[in-house]
Coordinates of C-alpha atoms in Angstrom, one line a residue:
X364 CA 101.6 204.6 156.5
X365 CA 98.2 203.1 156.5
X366 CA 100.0 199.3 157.4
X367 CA 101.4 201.0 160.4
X368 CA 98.3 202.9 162.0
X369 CA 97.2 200.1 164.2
X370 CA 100.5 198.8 165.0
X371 CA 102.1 200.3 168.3
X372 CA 105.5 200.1 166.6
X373 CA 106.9 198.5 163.6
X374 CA 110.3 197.3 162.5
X375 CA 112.6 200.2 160.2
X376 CA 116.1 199.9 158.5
X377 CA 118.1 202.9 156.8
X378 CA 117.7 203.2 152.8
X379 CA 120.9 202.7 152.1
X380 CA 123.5 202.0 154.7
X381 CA 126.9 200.9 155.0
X382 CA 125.6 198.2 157.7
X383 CA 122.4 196.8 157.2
X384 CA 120.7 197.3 161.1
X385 CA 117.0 196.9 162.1
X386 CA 115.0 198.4 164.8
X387 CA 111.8 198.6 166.8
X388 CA 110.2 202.2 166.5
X389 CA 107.3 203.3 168.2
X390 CA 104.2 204.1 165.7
X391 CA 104.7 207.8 166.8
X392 CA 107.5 208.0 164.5
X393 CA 106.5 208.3 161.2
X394 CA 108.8 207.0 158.0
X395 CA 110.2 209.7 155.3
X396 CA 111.7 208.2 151.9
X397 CA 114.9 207.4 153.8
X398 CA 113.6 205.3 155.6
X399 CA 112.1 201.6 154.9
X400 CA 108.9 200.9 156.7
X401 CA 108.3 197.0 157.3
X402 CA 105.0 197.1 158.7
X403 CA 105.5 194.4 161.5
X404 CA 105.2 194.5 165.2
X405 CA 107.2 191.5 166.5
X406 CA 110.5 190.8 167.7
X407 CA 110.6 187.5 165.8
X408 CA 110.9 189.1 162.7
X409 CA 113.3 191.8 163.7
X410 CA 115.4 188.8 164.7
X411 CA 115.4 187.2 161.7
X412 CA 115.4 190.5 159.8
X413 CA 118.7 191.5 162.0
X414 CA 120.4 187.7 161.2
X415 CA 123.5 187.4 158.6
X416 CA 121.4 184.7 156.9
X417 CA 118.7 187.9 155.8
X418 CA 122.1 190.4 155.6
X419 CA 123.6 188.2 152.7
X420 CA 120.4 187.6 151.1
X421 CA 120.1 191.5 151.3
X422 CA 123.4 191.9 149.7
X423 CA 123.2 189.7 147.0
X424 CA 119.1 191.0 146.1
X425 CA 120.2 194.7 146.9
X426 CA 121.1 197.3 144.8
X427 CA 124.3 199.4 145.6
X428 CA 124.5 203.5 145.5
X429 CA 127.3 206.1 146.2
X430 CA 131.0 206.6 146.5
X431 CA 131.5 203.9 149.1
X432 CA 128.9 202.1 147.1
X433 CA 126.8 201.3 150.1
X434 CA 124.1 198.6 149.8
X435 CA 120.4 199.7 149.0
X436 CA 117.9 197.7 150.8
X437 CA 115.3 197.2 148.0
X438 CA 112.0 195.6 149.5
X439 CA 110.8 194.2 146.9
X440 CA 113.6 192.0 146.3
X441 CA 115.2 191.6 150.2
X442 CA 112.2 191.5 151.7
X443 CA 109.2 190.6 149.4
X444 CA 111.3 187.8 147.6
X445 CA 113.2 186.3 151.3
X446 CA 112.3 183.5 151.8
X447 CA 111.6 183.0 155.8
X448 CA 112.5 180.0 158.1
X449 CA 109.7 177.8 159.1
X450 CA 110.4 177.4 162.8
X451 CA 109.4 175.7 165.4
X452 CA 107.5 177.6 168.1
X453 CA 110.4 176.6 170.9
X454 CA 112.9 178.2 167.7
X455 CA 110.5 180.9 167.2
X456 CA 110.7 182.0 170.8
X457 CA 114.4 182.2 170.8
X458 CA 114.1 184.2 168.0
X459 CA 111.6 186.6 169.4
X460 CA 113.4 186.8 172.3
X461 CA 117.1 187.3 171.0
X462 CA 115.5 189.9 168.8
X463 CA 114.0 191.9 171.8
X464 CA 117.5 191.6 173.8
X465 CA 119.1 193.0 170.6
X466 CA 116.4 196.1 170.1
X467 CA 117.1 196.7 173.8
X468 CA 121.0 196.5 174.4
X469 CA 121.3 199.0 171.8
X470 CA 118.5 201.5 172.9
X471 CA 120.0 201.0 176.4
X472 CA 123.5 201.9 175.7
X473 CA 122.3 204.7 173.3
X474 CA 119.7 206.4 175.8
X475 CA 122.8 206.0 178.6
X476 CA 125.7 207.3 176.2
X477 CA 123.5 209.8 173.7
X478 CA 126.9 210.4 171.4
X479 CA 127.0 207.0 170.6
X480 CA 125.7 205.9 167.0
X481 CA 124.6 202.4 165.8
X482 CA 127.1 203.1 162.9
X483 CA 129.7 203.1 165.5
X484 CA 129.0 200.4 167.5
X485 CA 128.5 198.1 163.8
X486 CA 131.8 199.5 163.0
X487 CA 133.5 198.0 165.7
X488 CA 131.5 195.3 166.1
X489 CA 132.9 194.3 162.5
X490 CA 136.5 194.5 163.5
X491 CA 135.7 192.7 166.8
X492 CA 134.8 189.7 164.4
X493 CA 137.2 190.1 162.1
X494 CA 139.9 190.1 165.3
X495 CA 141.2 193.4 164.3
X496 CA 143.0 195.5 167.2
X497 CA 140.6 198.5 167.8
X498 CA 141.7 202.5 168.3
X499 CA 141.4 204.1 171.0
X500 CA 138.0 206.0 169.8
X501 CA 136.9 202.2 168.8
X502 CA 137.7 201.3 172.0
X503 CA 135.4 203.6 173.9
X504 CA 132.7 203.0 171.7
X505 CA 132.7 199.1 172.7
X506 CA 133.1 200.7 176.2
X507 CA 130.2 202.5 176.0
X508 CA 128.0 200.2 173.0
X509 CA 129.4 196.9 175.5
X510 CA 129.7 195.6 172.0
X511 CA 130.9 192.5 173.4
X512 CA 127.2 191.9 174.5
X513 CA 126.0 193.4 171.1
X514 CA 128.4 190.7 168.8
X515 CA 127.6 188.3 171.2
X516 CA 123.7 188.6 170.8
X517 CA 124.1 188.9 167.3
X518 CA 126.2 185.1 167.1
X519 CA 123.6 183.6 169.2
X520 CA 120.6 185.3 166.7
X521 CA 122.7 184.2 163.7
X522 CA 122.9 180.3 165.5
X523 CA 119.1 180.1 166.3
X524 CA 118.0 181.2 162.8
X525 CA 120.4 178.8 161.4
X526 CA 118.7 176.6 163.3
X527 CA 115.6 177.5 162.0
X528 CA 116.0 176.7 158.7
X529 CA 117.7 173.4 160.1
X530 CA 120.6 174.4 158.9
X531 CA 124.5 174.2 160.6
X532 CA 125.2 177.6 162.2
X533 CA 129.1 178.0 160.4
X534 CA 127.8 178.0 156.8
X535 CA 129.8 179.8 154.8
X536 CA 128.0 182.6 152.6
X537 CA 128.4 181.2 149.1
X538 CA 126.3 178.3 150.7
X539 CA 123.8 180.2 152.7
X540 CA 123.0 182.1 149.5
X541 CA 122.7 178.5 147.7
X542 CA 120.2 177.5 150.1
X543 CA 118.1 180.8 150.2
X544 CA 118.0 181.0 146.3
X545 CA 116.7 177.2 146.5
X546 CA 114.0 177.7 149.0
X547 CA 112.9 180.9 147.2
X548 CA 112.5 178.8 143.8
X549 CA 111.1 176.1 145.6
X550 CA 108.5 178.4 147.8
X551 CA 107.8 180.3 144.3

Protein backbone atom coordinates (compact mmCIF):
# COMPACT_ATOMS: atom_id res chain seq x y z
CA UNK A 1 0.00 0.00 0.00
CA UNK A 2 2.90 2.35 0.58
CA UNK A 3 3.78 1.97 -3.59
CA UNK A 4 0.32 3.22 -4.18
CA UNK A 5 -0.03 6.40 -1.81
CA UNK A 6 1.22 8.86 -4.30
CA UNK A 7 -0.20 7.29 -7.27
CA UNK A 8 -3.81 8.60 -8.28
CA UNK A 9 -4.65 5.12 -9.43
CA UNK A 10 -2.84 1.97 -10.14
CA UNK A 11 -3.35 -1.03 -12.35
CA UNK A 12 -5.25 -4.39 -10.31
CA UNK A 13 -6.07 -7.98 -11.56
CA UNK A 14 -8.17 -10.70 -9.58
CA UNK A 15 -6.07 -13.39 -7.56
CA UNK A 16 -7.19 -16.06 -9.29
CA UNK A 17 -9.48 -15.83 -12.13
CA UNK A 18 -10.86 -17.83 -14.78
CA UNK A 19 -9.84 -14.81 -17.31
CA UNK A 20 -6.91 -12.98 -16.59
CA UNK A 21 -8.41 -9.00 -16.94
CA UNK A 22 -6.55 -5.77 -15.78
CA UNK A 23 -7.93 -2.51 -14.75
CA UNK A 24 -7.30 1.09 -13.78
CA UNK A 25 -8.59 1.77 -10.07
CA UNK A 26 -8.59 4.91 -8.47
CA UNK A 27 -6.05 5.17 -5.32
CA UNK A 28 -9.28 5.48 -3.22
CA UNK A 29 -9.74 1.87 -3.46
CA UNK A 30 -7.62 0.04 -1.42
CA UNK A 31 -6.34 -3.77 -2.29
CA UNK A 32 -7.37 -6.80 0.17
CA UNK A 33 -5.43 -10.30 -0.34
CA UNK A 34 -7.72 -11.02 -3.34
CA UNK A 35 -6.63 -8.69 -5.01
CA UNK A 36 -3.08 -8.08 -6.84
CA UNK A 37 -1.82 -4.61 -6.50
CA UNK A 38 0.71 -3.54 -9.41
CA UNK A 39 1.74 -0.28 -8.34
CA UNK A 40 1.72 1.54 -11.78
CA UNK A 41 -0.21 4.47 -12.98
CA UNK A 42 -0.05 4.29 -16.77
CA UNK A 43 -2.05 3.02 -19.50
CA UNK A 44 0.94 1.70 -21.31
CA UNK A 45 1.46 -0.96 -19.01
CA UNK A 46 -2.14 -1.84 -18.55
CA UNK A 47 -1.94 -2.47 -22.26
CA UNK A 48 0.72 -4.59 -22.28
CA UNK A 49 -0.40 -6.17 -19.00
CA UNK A 50 -4.04 -6.74 -20.72
CA UNK A 51 -2.13 -8.25 -24.20
CA UNK A 52 -2.30 -12.25 -24.97
CA UNK A 53 1.55 -12.07 -25.27
CA UNK A 54 1.59 -11.20 -21.04
CA UNK A 55 -1.86 -13.74 -20.70
CA UNK A 56 0.31 -16.82 -22.04
CA UNK A 57 3.29 -15.81 -20.24
CA UNK A 58 0.85 -15.67 -17.13
CA UNK A 59 -0.37 -18.99 -17.82
CA UNK A 60 2.61 -20.79 -18.33
CA UNK A 61 4.51 -18.78 -14.98
CA UNK A 62 1.11 -19.11 -13.05
CA UNK A 63 0.10 -21.33 -10.61
CA UNK A 64 -3.40 -23.05 -10.92
CA UNK A 65 -6.10 -23.36 -7.83
CA UNK A 66 -9.69 -24.86 -7.52
CA UNK A 67 -12.24 -27.14 -9.10
CA UNK A 68 -12.19 -25.38 -12.38
CA UNK A 69 -8.52 -25.02 -11.73
CA UNK A 70 -8.44 -21.44 -12.44
CA UNK A 71 -5.05 -19.68 -13.12
CA UNK A 72 -3.29 -17.91 -10.11
CA UNK A 73 -1.57 -14.76 -11.10
CA UNK A 74 1.71 -15.14 -9.05
CA UNK A 75 3.75 -11.75 -9.23
CA UNK A 76 6.67 -12.81 -8.73
CA UNK A 77 6.83 -15.03 -11.47
CA UNK A 78 4.15 -13.17 -14.16
CA UNK A 79 5.04 -10.08 -13.45
CA UNK A 80 8.53 -9.74 -11.64
CA UNK A 81 10.15 -12.38 -14.12
CA UNK A 82 8.00 -10.85 -17.70
CA UNK A 83 10.03 -9.77 -19.60
CA UNK A 84 8.60 -6.29 -21.27
CA UNK A 85 8.85 -5.01 -24.93
CA UNK A 86 11.24 -2.29 -25.67
CA UNK A 87 9.18 -0.02 -27.78
CA UNK A 88 9.45 2.66 -29.62
CA UNK A 89 7.83 5.82 -28.33
CA UNK A 90 5.30 6.06 -31.63
CA UNK A 91 4.62 1.94 -30.42
CA UNK A 92 4.49 3.09 -26.88
CA UNK A 93 1.77 5.51 -27.64
CA UNK A 94 -0.46 3.07 -29.27
CA UNK A 95 -0.05 1.14 -26.46
CA UNK A 96 -0.90 3.77 -23.96
CA UNK A 97 -3.59 4.66 -25.90
CA UNK A 98 -5.28 1.27 -26.77
CA UNK A 99 -4.82 0.50 -23.13
CA UNK A 100 -6.94 3.64 -22.00
CA UNK A 101 -9.74 2.81 -24.77
CA UNK A 102 -9.78 -0.70 -23.24
CA UNK A 103 -10.08 0.64 -19.37
CA UNK A 104 -12.82 2.93 -20.67
CA UNK A 105 -15.13 0.72 -23.07
CA UNK A 106 -15.49 -1.51 -20.21
CA UNK A 107 -16.17 1.06 -17.35
CA UNK A 108 -18.52 2.73 -19.87
CA UNK A 109 -20.66 -0.18 -20.66
CA UNK A 110 -20.55 -1.33 -16.94
CA UNK A 111 -21.48 2.21 -15.40
CA UNK A 112 -24.41 2.24 -18.29
CA UNK A 113 -25.63 -1.51 -17.80
CA UNK A 114 -24.64 -2.01 -13.73
CA UNK A 115 -25.72 -6.04 -14.11
CA UNK A 116 -23.16 -6.59 -16.42
CA UNK A 117 -19.78 -8.28 -15.18
CA UNK A 118 -16.33 -8.30 -16.81
CA UNK A 119 -16.59 -12.17 -16.39
CA UNK A 120 -19.42 -11.95 -18.71
CA UNK A 121 -18.35 -9.93 -21.28
CA UNK A 122 -14.64 -12.21 -21.29
CA UNK A 123 -16.95 -15.07 -21.59
CA UNK A 124 -18.41 -14.11 -24.64
CA UNK A 125 -15.76 -12.43 -25.85
CA UNK A 126 -14.01 -15.88 -25.85
CA UNK A 127 -16.61 -17.62 -27.87
CA UNK A 128 -16.81 -14.53 -30.18
CA UNK A 129 -13.11 -15.57 -31.11
CA UNK A 130 -13.49 -18.91 -31.15
CA UNK A 131 -16.62 -18.35 -33.73
CA UNK A 132 -18.92 -20.12 -31.44
CA UNK A 133 -22.88 -19.25 -31.91
CA UNK A 134 -23.71 -17.30 -28.62
CA UNK A 135 -27.15 -17.84 -26.27
CA UNK A 136 -29.45 -15.70 -25.98
CA UNK A 137 -28.16 -14.43 -22.36
CA UNK A 138 -24.66 -14.29 -24.33
CA UNK A 139 -26.13 -12.36 -26.70
CA UNK A 140 -27.36 -9.57 -24.59
CA UNK A 141 -24.31 -9.31 -22.80
CA UNK A 142 -22.34 -8.48 -26.23
CA UNK A 143 -25.49 -6.13 -26.61
CA UNK A 144 -24.92 -4.42 -23.70
CA UNK A 145 -20.66 -5.13 -23.09
CA UNK A 146 -20.61 -4.05 -27.32
CA UNK A 147 -18.08 -6.81 -27.03
CA UNK A 148 -17.55 -6.47 -30.61
CA UNK A 149 -15.68 -3.07 -29.68
CA UNK A 150 -14.18 -4.90 -26.56
CA UNK A 151 -12.51 -8.13 -28.92
CA UNK A 152 -11.83 -5.66 -31.36
CA UNK A 153 -9.65 -3.38 -28.99
CA UNK A 154 -8.24 -6.29 -27.55
CA UNK A 155 -6.82 -7.61 -31.50
CA UNK A 156 -5.56 -4.25 -32.20
CA UNK A 157 -3.67 -4.21 -28.38
CA UNK A 158 -2.52 -7.79 -29.09
CA UNK A 159 -1.10 -6.45 -32.82
CA UNK A 160 0.67 -3.31 -31.44
CA UNK A 161 2.43 -5.21 -28.63
CA UNK A 162 3.42 -7.71 -31.09
CA UNK A 163 4.81 -5.06 -32.75
CA UNK A 164 6.60 -4.02 -29.97
CA UNK A 165 8.63 -6.80 -29.44
CA UNK A 166 9.11 -6.75 -33.42
CA UNK A 167 7.47 -9.57 -33.60
CA UNK A 168 4.49 -10.85 -36.36
CA UNK A 169 1.08 -10.37 -34.74
CA UNK A 170 -0.35 -14.22 -35.67
CA UNK A 171 2.31 -16.10 -33.61
CA UNK A 172 1.12 -18.96 -32.39
CA UNK A 173 1.50 -19.54 -28.40
CA UNK A 174 4.04 -22.34 -28.37
CA UNK A 175 6.20 -19.69 -30.14
CA UNK A 176 5.24 -16.57 -28.25
CA UNK A 177 6.25 -18.50 -25.04
CA UNK A 178 9.66 -19.46 -27.02
CA UNK A 179 10.42 -16.00 -27.49
CA UNK A 180 9.41 -14.62 -23.95
CA UNK A 181 11.44 -17.49 -22.15
CA UNK A 182 14.47 -16.36 -24.47
CA UNK A 183 14.33 -12.65 -23.78
CA UNK A 184 13.83 -13.39 -20.09
CA UNK A 185 17.20 -15.65 -20.11
CA UNK A 186 18.76 -13.24 -22.22
CA UNK A 187 17.58 -9.94 -20.03
CA UNK A 188 18.56 -12.13 -16.83
Amino acid sequence: RRSLADLPCYIATVKTAKHRIFVMLAAAVLPDSKLIAIALDDFYHLGILSSRVHGFWTLAAGAHLGVGNDPTYVIGSSFGKYPFPTPTDDQATRIRNLGEQLDAHRKRQQAQHPDLTLTDMYNVLEKLRAGEVLTVKERATNDKGLVAILLQIHNELDAAVADAYGWPADLPEAEILERLVALNAERA
